[in-house]
Amino acid sequence: MNTTALSPTRDDIAREIETLILQRVPRVSQKQIALEVGCSESTVSRWNEDEYQRWAKVLALLGLRVVPDSAVVVTAEYLSALETMARIGLKAEKKRPGPLGWD
């Protein structure tokens, strides 16, 4: 499996992060964000897509990903091992003899 062909670029990752941020900000509310970060609601309202884009680029540069709370995150090595086990299991299933007629 060629992981480099499938690996997203840092810009791709930053765009994914920015998209998630922009989707979640309205759900939480500017007031809640302001309370959490210790600034005024008007400061949060002045943040525009450029500010969130900057944050997303920094997170991507740091090698961090942003995912929803419901996401299950595994390492590439774990996923590769799981794919290998699934492939072995499917090969074994194909070689298994059919029903013997009295099952």
Short mmCIF file of N, CA, C and O in Angstrom, two decimals:
data_model
loop_
_atom_site.label_atom_id
_atom_site.label_comp_id
_atom_site.label_asym_id
_atom_site.label_seq_id
_atom_site.Cartn_x
_atom_site.Cartn_y
_atom_site.Cartn_z
N MET A 1 0.85 -1.19 0.00
CA MET A 1 0.00 0.00 0.00
C MET A 1 0.88 1.23 0.00
O MET A 1 1.75 1.40 0.85
N ASN A 2 0.68 2.13 -0.93
CA ASN A 2 1.48 3.34 -1.05
C ASN A 2 0.81 4.46 -0.26
O ASN A 2 -0.11 5.09 -0.73
N THR A 3 1.31 4.70 0.97
CA THR A 3 0.67 5.69 1.83
C THR A 3 0.95 7.12 1.37
O THR A 3 0.15 8.00 1.65
N THR A 4 2.05 7.35 0.68
CA THR A 4 2.35 8.72 0.26
C THR A 4 1.34 9.21 -0.77
O THR A 4 1.01 10.39 -0.80
N ALA A 5 0.84 8.32 -1.61
CA ALA A 5 -0.15 8.73 -2.61
C ALA A 5 -1.47 9.12 -1.94
O ALA A 5 -2.21 9.92 -2.46
N LEU A 6 -1.75 8.53 -0.78
CA LEU A 6 -2.99 8.79 -0.08
C LEU A 6 -2.84 9.85 1.01
O LEU A 6 -3.83 10.32 1.55
N SER A 7 -1.62 10.18 1.38
CA SER A 7 -1.38 11.12 2.47
C SER A 7 -1.77 12.54 2.07
O SER A 7 -1.30 13.05 1.05
N PRO A 8 -2.61 13.18 2.87
CA PRO A 8 -2.98 14.56 2.57
C PRO A 8 -1.81 15.51 2.84
O PRO A 8 -0.97 15.25 3.70
N THR A 9 -1.77 16.59 2.10
CA THR A 9 -0.73 17.60 2.33
C THR A 9 -1.09 18.41 3.57
O THR A 9 -2.21 18.35 4.08
N ARG A 10 -0.14 19.18 4.04
CA ARG A 10 -0.39 20.03 5.21
C ARG A 10 -1.51 21.02 4.92
O ARG A 10 -2.35 21.30 5.78
N ASP A 11 -1.56 21.54 3.69
CA ASP A 11 -2.64 22.47 3.32
C ASP A 11 -4.00 21.77 3.35
O ASP A 11 -4.99 22.35 3.79
N ASP A 12 -4.04 20.52 2.90
CA ASP A 12 -5.29 19.75 2.95
C ASP A 12 -5.75 19.57 4.39
O ASP A 12 -6.94 19.72 4.70
N ILE A 13 -4.81 19.24 5.25
CA ILE A 13 -5.13 19.05 6.66
C ILE A 13 -5.62 20.35 7.27
O ILE A 13 -6.61 20.37 8.02
N ALA A 14 -4.95 21.45 6.95
CA ALA A 14 -5.37 22.76 7.47
C ALA A 14 -6.78 23.10 7.03
O ALA A 14 -7.59 23.61 7.81
N ARG A 15 -7.11 22.78 5.78
CA ARG A 15 -8.48 23.03 5.29
C ARG A 15 -9.51 22.18 6.03
O ARG A 15 -10.60 22.65 6.36
N GLU A 16 -9.16 20.93 6.31
CA GLU A 16 -10.06 20.06 7.07
C GLU A 16 -10.30 20.63 8.47
O GLU A 16 -11.43 20.65 8.95
N ILE A 17 -9.22 21.08 9.11
CA ILE A 17 -9.32 21.65 10.45
C ILE A 17 -10.19 22.91 10.41
O ILE A 17 -11.09 23.08 11.24
N GLU A 18 -9.92 23.78 9.46
CA GLU A 18 -10.69 25.02 9.34
C GLU A 18 -12.17 24.72 9.12
O GLU A 18 -13.04 25.35 9.74
N THR A 19 -12.47 23.75 8.28
CA THR A 19 -13.86 23.38 8.03
C THR A 19 -14.54 22.93 9.31
O THR A 19 -15.66 23.35 9.61
N LEU A 20 -13.86 22.09 10.08
CA LEU A 20 -14.44 21.63 11.34
C LEU A 20 -14.67 22.79 12.31
O LEU A 20 -15.71 22.86 12.96
N ILE A 21 -13.70 23.69 12.38
CA ILE A 21 -13.85 24.85 13.27
C ILE A 21 -15.06 25.67 12.85
O ILE A 21 -15.91 26.03 13.68
N LEU A 22 -15.15 25.98 11.56
CA LEU A 22 -16.25 26.82 11.08
C LEU A 22 -17.61 26.13 11.26
O LEU A 22 -18.63 26.82 11.44
N GLN A 23 -17.65 24.82 11.22
CA GLN A 23 -18.90 24.11 11.45
C GLN A 23 -19.30 24.13 12.92
O GLN A 23 -20.48 24.18 13.25
N ARG A 24 -18.31 24.09 13.79
CA ARG A 24 -18.59 23.97 15.22
C ARG A 24 -18.82 25.30 15.93
O ARG A 24 -19.53 25.35 16.94
N VAL A 25 -18.23 26.38 15.45
CA VAL A 25 -18.38 27.68 16.12
C VAL A 25 -19.86 28.06 16.29
O VAL A 25 -20.27 28.42 17.40
N PRO A 26 -20.69 27.96 15.26
CA PRO A 26 -22.09 28.34 15.45
C PRO A 26 -22.83 27.43 16.45
O PRO A 26 -23.74 27.88 17.13
N ARG A 27 -22.42 26.19 16.54
CA ARG A 27 -23.07 25.25 17.46
C ARG A 27 -22.79 25.61 18.92
O ARG A 27 -23.61 25.35 19.79
N VAL A 28 -21.60 26.13 19.16
CA VAL A 28 -21.19 26.43 20.53
C VAL A 28 -21.65 27.82 20.95
O VAL A 28 -22.06 28.00 22.08
N SER A 29 -21.57 28.77 20.09
CA SER A 29 -21.93 30.18 20.26
C SER A 29 -20.71 31.02 20.61
O SER A 29 -19.80 30.57 21.30
N GLN A 30 -20.73 32.22 20.10
CA GLN A 30 -19.64 33.15 20.33
C GLN A 30 -19.53 33.50 21.81
O GLN A 30 -18.44 33.68 22.35
N LYS A 31 -20.67 33.57 22.48
CA LYS A 31 -20.67 33.90 23.90
C LYS A 31 -19.93 32.82 24.70
O LYS A 31 -19.10 33.15 25.56
N GLN A 32 -20.22 31.56 24.42
CA GLN A 32 -19.56 30.45 25.12
C GLN A 32 -18.06 30.45 24.85
O GLN A 32 -17.26 30.24 25.75
N ILE A 33 -17.69 30.70 23.60
CA ILE A 33 -16.26 30.74 23.24
C ILE A 33 -15.58 31.87 24.00
O ILE A 33 -14.50 31.69 24.56
N ALA A 34 -16.21 33.03 24.03
CA ALA A 34 -15.64 34.19 24.75
C ALA A 34 -15.42 33.87 26.22
O ALA A 34 -14.37 34.19 26.79
N LEU A 35 -16.40 33.22 26.84
CA LEU A 35 -16.26 32.85 28.26
C LEU A 35 -15.10 31.87 28.45
O LEU A 35 -14.34 31.98 29.41
N GLU A 36 -14.98 30.91 27.56
CA GLU A 36 -13.94 29.89 27.67
C GLU A 36 -12.54 30.47 27.51
O GLU A 36 -11.62 30.05 28.21
N VAL A 37 -12.36 31.39 26.56
CA VAL A 37 -11.01 31.91 26.29
C VAL A 37 -10.71 33.20 27.04
O VAL A 37 -9.60 33.71 26.96
N GLY A 38 -11.70 33.70 27.76
CA GLY A 38 -11.45 34.89 28.58
C GLY A 38 -11.36 36.19 27.81
O GLY A 38 -10.52 37.03 28.11
N CYS A 39 -12.20 36.34 26.82
CA CYS A 39 -12.25 37.60 26.08
C CYS A 39 -13.70 38.01 25.91
O CYS A 39 -14.61 37.30 26.33
N SER A 40 -13.91 39.15 25.31
CA SER A 40 -15.29 39.63 25.14
C SER A 40 -15.95 38.94 23.94
O SER A 40 -15.28 38.46 23.03
N GLU A 41 -17.26 38.93 23.97
CA GLU A 41 -18.01 38.35 22.86
C GLU A 41 -17.76 39.12 21.57
O GLU A 41 -17.70 38.56 20.48
N SER A 42 -17.56 40.44 21.69
CA SER A 42 -17.29 41.24 20.49
C SER A 42 -15.95 40.87 19.86
O SER A 42 -15.80 40.91 18.64
N THR A 43 -14.98 40.50 20.69
CA THR A 43 -13.69 40.05 20.15
C THR A 43 -13.88 38.78 19.33
O THR A 43 -13.38 38.67 18.21
N VAL A 44 -14.65 37.84 19.86
CA VAL A 44 -14.91 36.59 19.14
C VAL A 44 -15.67 36.87 17.85
O VAL A 44 -15.38 36.29 16.82
N SER A 45 -16.61 37.81 17.90
CA SER A 45 -17.38 38.11 16.69
C SER A 45 -16.52 38.74 15.61
O SER A 45 -16.85 38.64 14.43
N ARG A 46 -15.42 39.38 16.00
CA ARG A 46 -14.52 39.98 15.00
C ARG A 46 -13.60 38.94 14.35
O ARG A 46 -13.01 39.20 13.31
N TRP A 47 -13.48 37.79 14.99
CA TRP A 47 -12.70 36.74 14.36
C TRP A 47 -13.45 36.33 13.10
O TRP A 47 -14.64 36.10 13.10
N ASN A 48 -12.76 36.27 12.03
CA ASN A 48 -13.39 35.87 10.78
C ASN A 48 -12.71 34.61 10.28
O ASN A 48 -11.90 34.01 10.98
N GLU A 49 -13.03 34.22 9.10
CA GLU A 49 -12.45 33.00 8.55
C GLU A 49 -10.92 33.06 8.49
O GLU A 49 -10.25 32.04 8.64
N ASP A 50 -10.35 34.26 8.32
CA ASP A 50 -8.90 34.38 8.28
C ASP A 50 -8.26 33.95 9.60
O ASP A 50 -7.22 33.29 9.62
N GLU A 51 -8.89 34.33 10.70
CA GLU A 51 -8.35 33.96 12.02
C GLU A 51 -8.40 32.45 12.23
O GLU A 51 -7.44 31.84 12.66
N TYR A 52 -9.52 31.85 11.90
CA TYR A 52 -9.65 30.41 12.04
C TYR A 52 -8.71 29.68 11.08
O TYR A 52 -8.16 28.63 11.41
N GLN A 53 -8.54 30.24 9.90
CA GLN A 53 -7.62 29.64 8.93
C GLN A 53 -6.19 29.66 9.48
O GLN A 53 -5.46 28.68 9.35
N ARG A 54 -5.82 30.75 10.13
CA ARG A 54 -4.49 30.85 10.75
C ARG A 54 -4.30 29.78 11.82
O ARG A 54 -3.27 29.13 11.87
N TRP A 55 -5.30 29.62 12.67
CA TRP A 55 -5.22 28.61 13.72
C TRP A 55 -5.08 27.22 13.09
O TRP A 55 -4.29 26.41 13.56
N ALA A 56 -5.86 26.97 12.05
CA ALA A 56 -5.82 25.67 11.39
C ALA A 56 -4.43 25.39 10.81
O ALA A 56 -3.92 24.27 10.91
N LYS A 57 -3.81 26.40 10.22
CA LYS A 57 -2.48 26.23 9.64
C LYS A 57 -1.44 25.94 10.73
O LYS A 57 -0.56 25.12 10.54
N VAL A 58 -1.57 26.60 11.87
CA VAL A 58 -0.64 26.36 12.97
C VAL A 58 -0.79 24.93 13.48
O VAL A 58 0.19 24.22 13.69
N LEU A 59 -2.04 24.49 13.68
CA LEU A 59 -2.27 23.13 14.15
C LEU A 59 -1.71 22.11 13.17
O LEU A 59 -1.09 21.12 13.57
N ALA A 60 -1.92 22.34 11.87
CA ALA A 60 -1.39 21.43 10.85
C ALA A 60 0.14 21.43 10.86
O ALA A 60 0.77 20.37 10.75
N LEU A 61 0.73 22.59 11.02
CA LEU A 61 2.19 22.69 11.08
C LEU A 61 2.75 21.92 12.28
O LEU A 61 3.79 21.28 12.19
N LEU A 62 2.01 21.95 13.38
CA LEU A 62 2.44 21.24 14.59
C LEU A 62 2.19 19.73 14.49
O LEU A 62 2.54 18.98 15.39
N GLY A 63 1.59 19.32 13.38
CA GLY A 63 1.32 17.90 13.19
C GLY A 63 0.11 17.41 13.95
O GLY A 63 0.00 16.24 14.27
N LEU A 64 -0.81 18.31 14.24
CA LEU A 64 -2.00 17.96 14.99
C LEU A 64 -3.20 17.89 14.07
O LEU A 64 -3.27 18.61 13.07
N ARG A 65 -4.16 17.05 14.40
CA ARG A 65 -5.40 16.93 13.66
C ARG A 65 -6.53 17.29 14.59
O ARG A 65 -6.48 17.04 15.79
N VAL A 66 -7.58 17.84 14.05
CA VAL A 66 -8.78 18.16 14.81
C VAL A 66 -9.87 17.22 14.33
O VAL A 66 -10.12 17.12 13.14
N VAL A 67 -10.48 16.53 15.27
CA VAL A 67 -11.54 15.59 14.93
C VAL A 67 -12.70 15.78 15.90
O VAL A 67 -12.51 16.24 17.02
N PRO A 68 -13.91 15.43 15.47
CA PRO A 68 -15.05 15.52 16.38
C PRO A 68 -14.87 14.57 17.57
O PRO A 68 -14.15 13.57 17.48
N ASP A 69 -15.54 14.88 18.68
CA ASP A 69 -15.48 14.02 19.87
C ASP A 69 -15.89 12.58 19.56
O ASP A 69 -15.39 11.65 20.18
N SER A 70 -16.78 12.41 18.62
CA SER A 70 -17.29 11.08 18.31
C SER A 70 -16.33 10.25 17.45
O SER A 70 -16.56 9.05 17.27
N ALA A 71 -15.29 10.87 16.94
CA ALA A 71 -14.35 10.16 16.06
C ALA A 71 -13.50 9.18 16.84
O ALA A 71 -13.12 9.42 17.99
N VAL A 72 -13.19 8.05 16.20
CA VAL A 72 -12.26 7.09 16.76
C VAL A 72 -10.97 7.22 15.95
O VAL A 72 -10.98 7.05 14.73
N VAL A 73 -9.89 7.56 16.61
CA VAL A 73 -8.64 7.82 15.92
C VAL A 73 -7.66 6.69 16.23
O VAL A 73 -7.46 6.32 17.38
N VAL A 74 -7.08 6.13 15.16
CA VAL A 74 -6.08 5.08 15.30
C VAL A 74 -4.85 5.47 14.50
O VAL A 74 -4.91 6.29 13.59
N THR A 75 -3.75 4.84 14.83
CA THR A 75 -2.51 5.12 14.10
C THR A 75 -2.54 4.43 12.74
O THR A 75 -3.29 3.46 12.53
N ALA A 76 -1.72 4.90 11.84
CA ALA A 76 -1.61 4.29 10.52
C ALA A 76 -1.12 2.85 10.64
O ALA A 76 -1.57 1.97 9.90
N GLU A 77 -0.23 2.59 11.60
CA GLU A 77 0.29 1.24 11.80
C GLU A 77 -0.82 0.29 12.24
O GLU A 77 -0.92 -0.84 11.78
N TYR A 78 -1.68 0.76 13.14
CA TYR A 78 -2.80 -0.06 13.61
C TYR A 78 -3.74 -0.37 12.45
O TYR A 78 -4.18 -1.51 12.28
N LEU A 79 -4.07 0.64 11.67
CA LEU A 79 -4.96 0.45 10.54
C LEU A 79 -4.37 -0.52 9.53
O LEU A 79 -5.06 -1.40 9.00
N SER A 80 -3.08 -0.41 9.27
CA SER A 80 -2.41 -1.32 8.34
C SER A 80 -2.47 -2.76 8.87
O SER A 80 -2.74 -3.69 8.10
N ALA A 81 -2.25 -2.95 10.16
CA ALA A 81 -2.32 -4.29 10.75
C ALA A 81 -3.73 -4.85 10.65
O ALA A 81 -3.92 -6.02 10.33
N LEU A 82 -4.72 -4.01 10.87
CA LEU A 82 -6.12 -4.44 10.77
C LEU A 82 -6.46 -4.85 9.34
O LEU A 82 -7.13 -5.87 9.12
N GLU A 83 -5.98 -4.09 8.36
CA GLU A 83 -6.20 -4.43 6.96
C GLU A 83 -5.55 -5.77 6.62
O GLU A 83 -6.13 -6.60 5.91
N THR A 84 -4.35 -6.01 7.14
CA THR A 84 -3.65 -7.27 6.90
C THR A 84 -4.43 -8.43 7.48
O THR A 84 -4.62 -9.46 6.83
N MET A 85 -4.90 -8.27 8.72
CA MET A 85 -5.67 -9.35 9.35
C MET A 85 -6.97 -9.62 8.59
O MET A 85 -7.38 -10.77 8.42
N ALA A 86 -7.62 -8.57 8.12
CA ALA A 86 -8.86 -8.74 7.35
C ALA A 86 -8.59 -9.47 6.05
O ALA A 86 -9.34 -10.38 5.66
N ARG A 87 -7.50 -9.12 5.39
CA ARG A 87 -7.14 -9.77 4.13
C ARG A 87 -6.86 -11.27 4.35
O ARG A 87 -7.33 -12.12 3.61
N ILE A 88 -6.14 -11.58 5.43
CA ILE A 88 -5.84 -12.98 5.75
C ILE A 88 -7.13 -13.73 6.06
O ILE A 88 -7.34 -14.86 5.61
N GLY A 89 -8.01 -13.10 6.83
CA GLY A 89 -9.28 -13.72 7.17
C GLY A 89 -10.14 -13.99 5.95
O GLY A 89 -10.77 -15.05 5.83
N LEU A 90 -10.18 -13.05 5.02
CA LEU A 90 -10.96 -13.24 3.79
C LEU A 90 -10.39 -14.36 2.93
O LEU A 90 -11.15 -15.14 2.35
N LYS A 91 -9.07 -14.45 2.85
CA LYS A 91 -8.45 -15.54 2.08
C LYS A 91 -8.81 -16.88 2.70
O LYS A 91 -9.13 -17.84 2.00
N ALA A 92 -8.74 -16.97 4.02
CA ALA A 92 -9.06 -18.23 4.72
C ALA A 92 -10.53 -18.59 4.51
O ALA A 92 -10.86 -19.77 4.32
N GLU A 93 -11.41 -17.60 4.54
CA GLU A 93 -12.84 -17.86 4.35
C GLU A 93 -13.11 -18.40 2.95
O GLU A 93 -13.94 -19.30 2.78
N LYS A 94 -12.41 -17.88 1.94
CA LYS A 94 -12.61 -18.36 0.57
C LYS A 94 -12.15 -19.80 0.41
O LYS A 94 -12.68 -20.54 -0.41
N LYS A 95 -11.15 -20.23 1.18
CA LYS A 95 -10.60 -21.59 1.06
C LYS A 95 -11.40 -22.60 1.90
O LYS A 95 -11.21 -23.79 1.73
N ARG A 96 -12.26 -22.13 2.76
CA ARG A 96 -13.02 -23.02 3.61
C ARG A 96 -14.00 -23.83 2.78
O ARG A 96 -14.66 -23.29 1.91
N PRO A 97 -14.11 -25.13 3.07
CA PRO A 97 -15.04 -25.94 2.28
C PRO A 97 -16.49 -25.54 2.58
O PRO A 97 -16.79 -24.99 3.63
N GLY A 98 -17.33 -25.82 1.62
CA GLY A 98 -18.75 -25.48 1.76
C GLY A 98 -19.43 -26.38 2.79
O GLY A 98 -18.81 -27.29 3.36
N PRO A 99 -20.73 -26.18 2.98
CA PRO A 99 -21.47 -27.00 3.93
C PRO A 99 -21.47 -28.48 3.51
O PRO A 99 -21.43 -28.79 2.34
N LEU A 100 -21.48 -29.34 4.50
CA LEU A 100 -21.40 -30.77 4.24
C LEU A 100 -22.74 -31.40 3.98
O LEU A 100 -22.85 -32.58 3.69
N GLY A 101 -23.81 -30.66 4.10
CA GLY A 101 -25.12 -31.18 3.78
C GLY A 101 -25.92 -31.59 4.99
O GLY A 101 -27.10 -31.79 4.91
N TRP A 102 -25.30 -31.81 6.13
CA TRP A 102 -26.08 -32.21 7.31
C TRP A 102 -26.11 -31.14 8.38
O TRP A 102 -26.58 -31.36 9.48
N ASP A 103 -25.62 -29.92 8.05
CA ASP A 103 -25.65 -28.80 9.02
C ASP A 103 -27.04 -28.26 9.20
O ASP A 103 -27.86 -28.22 8.36
#
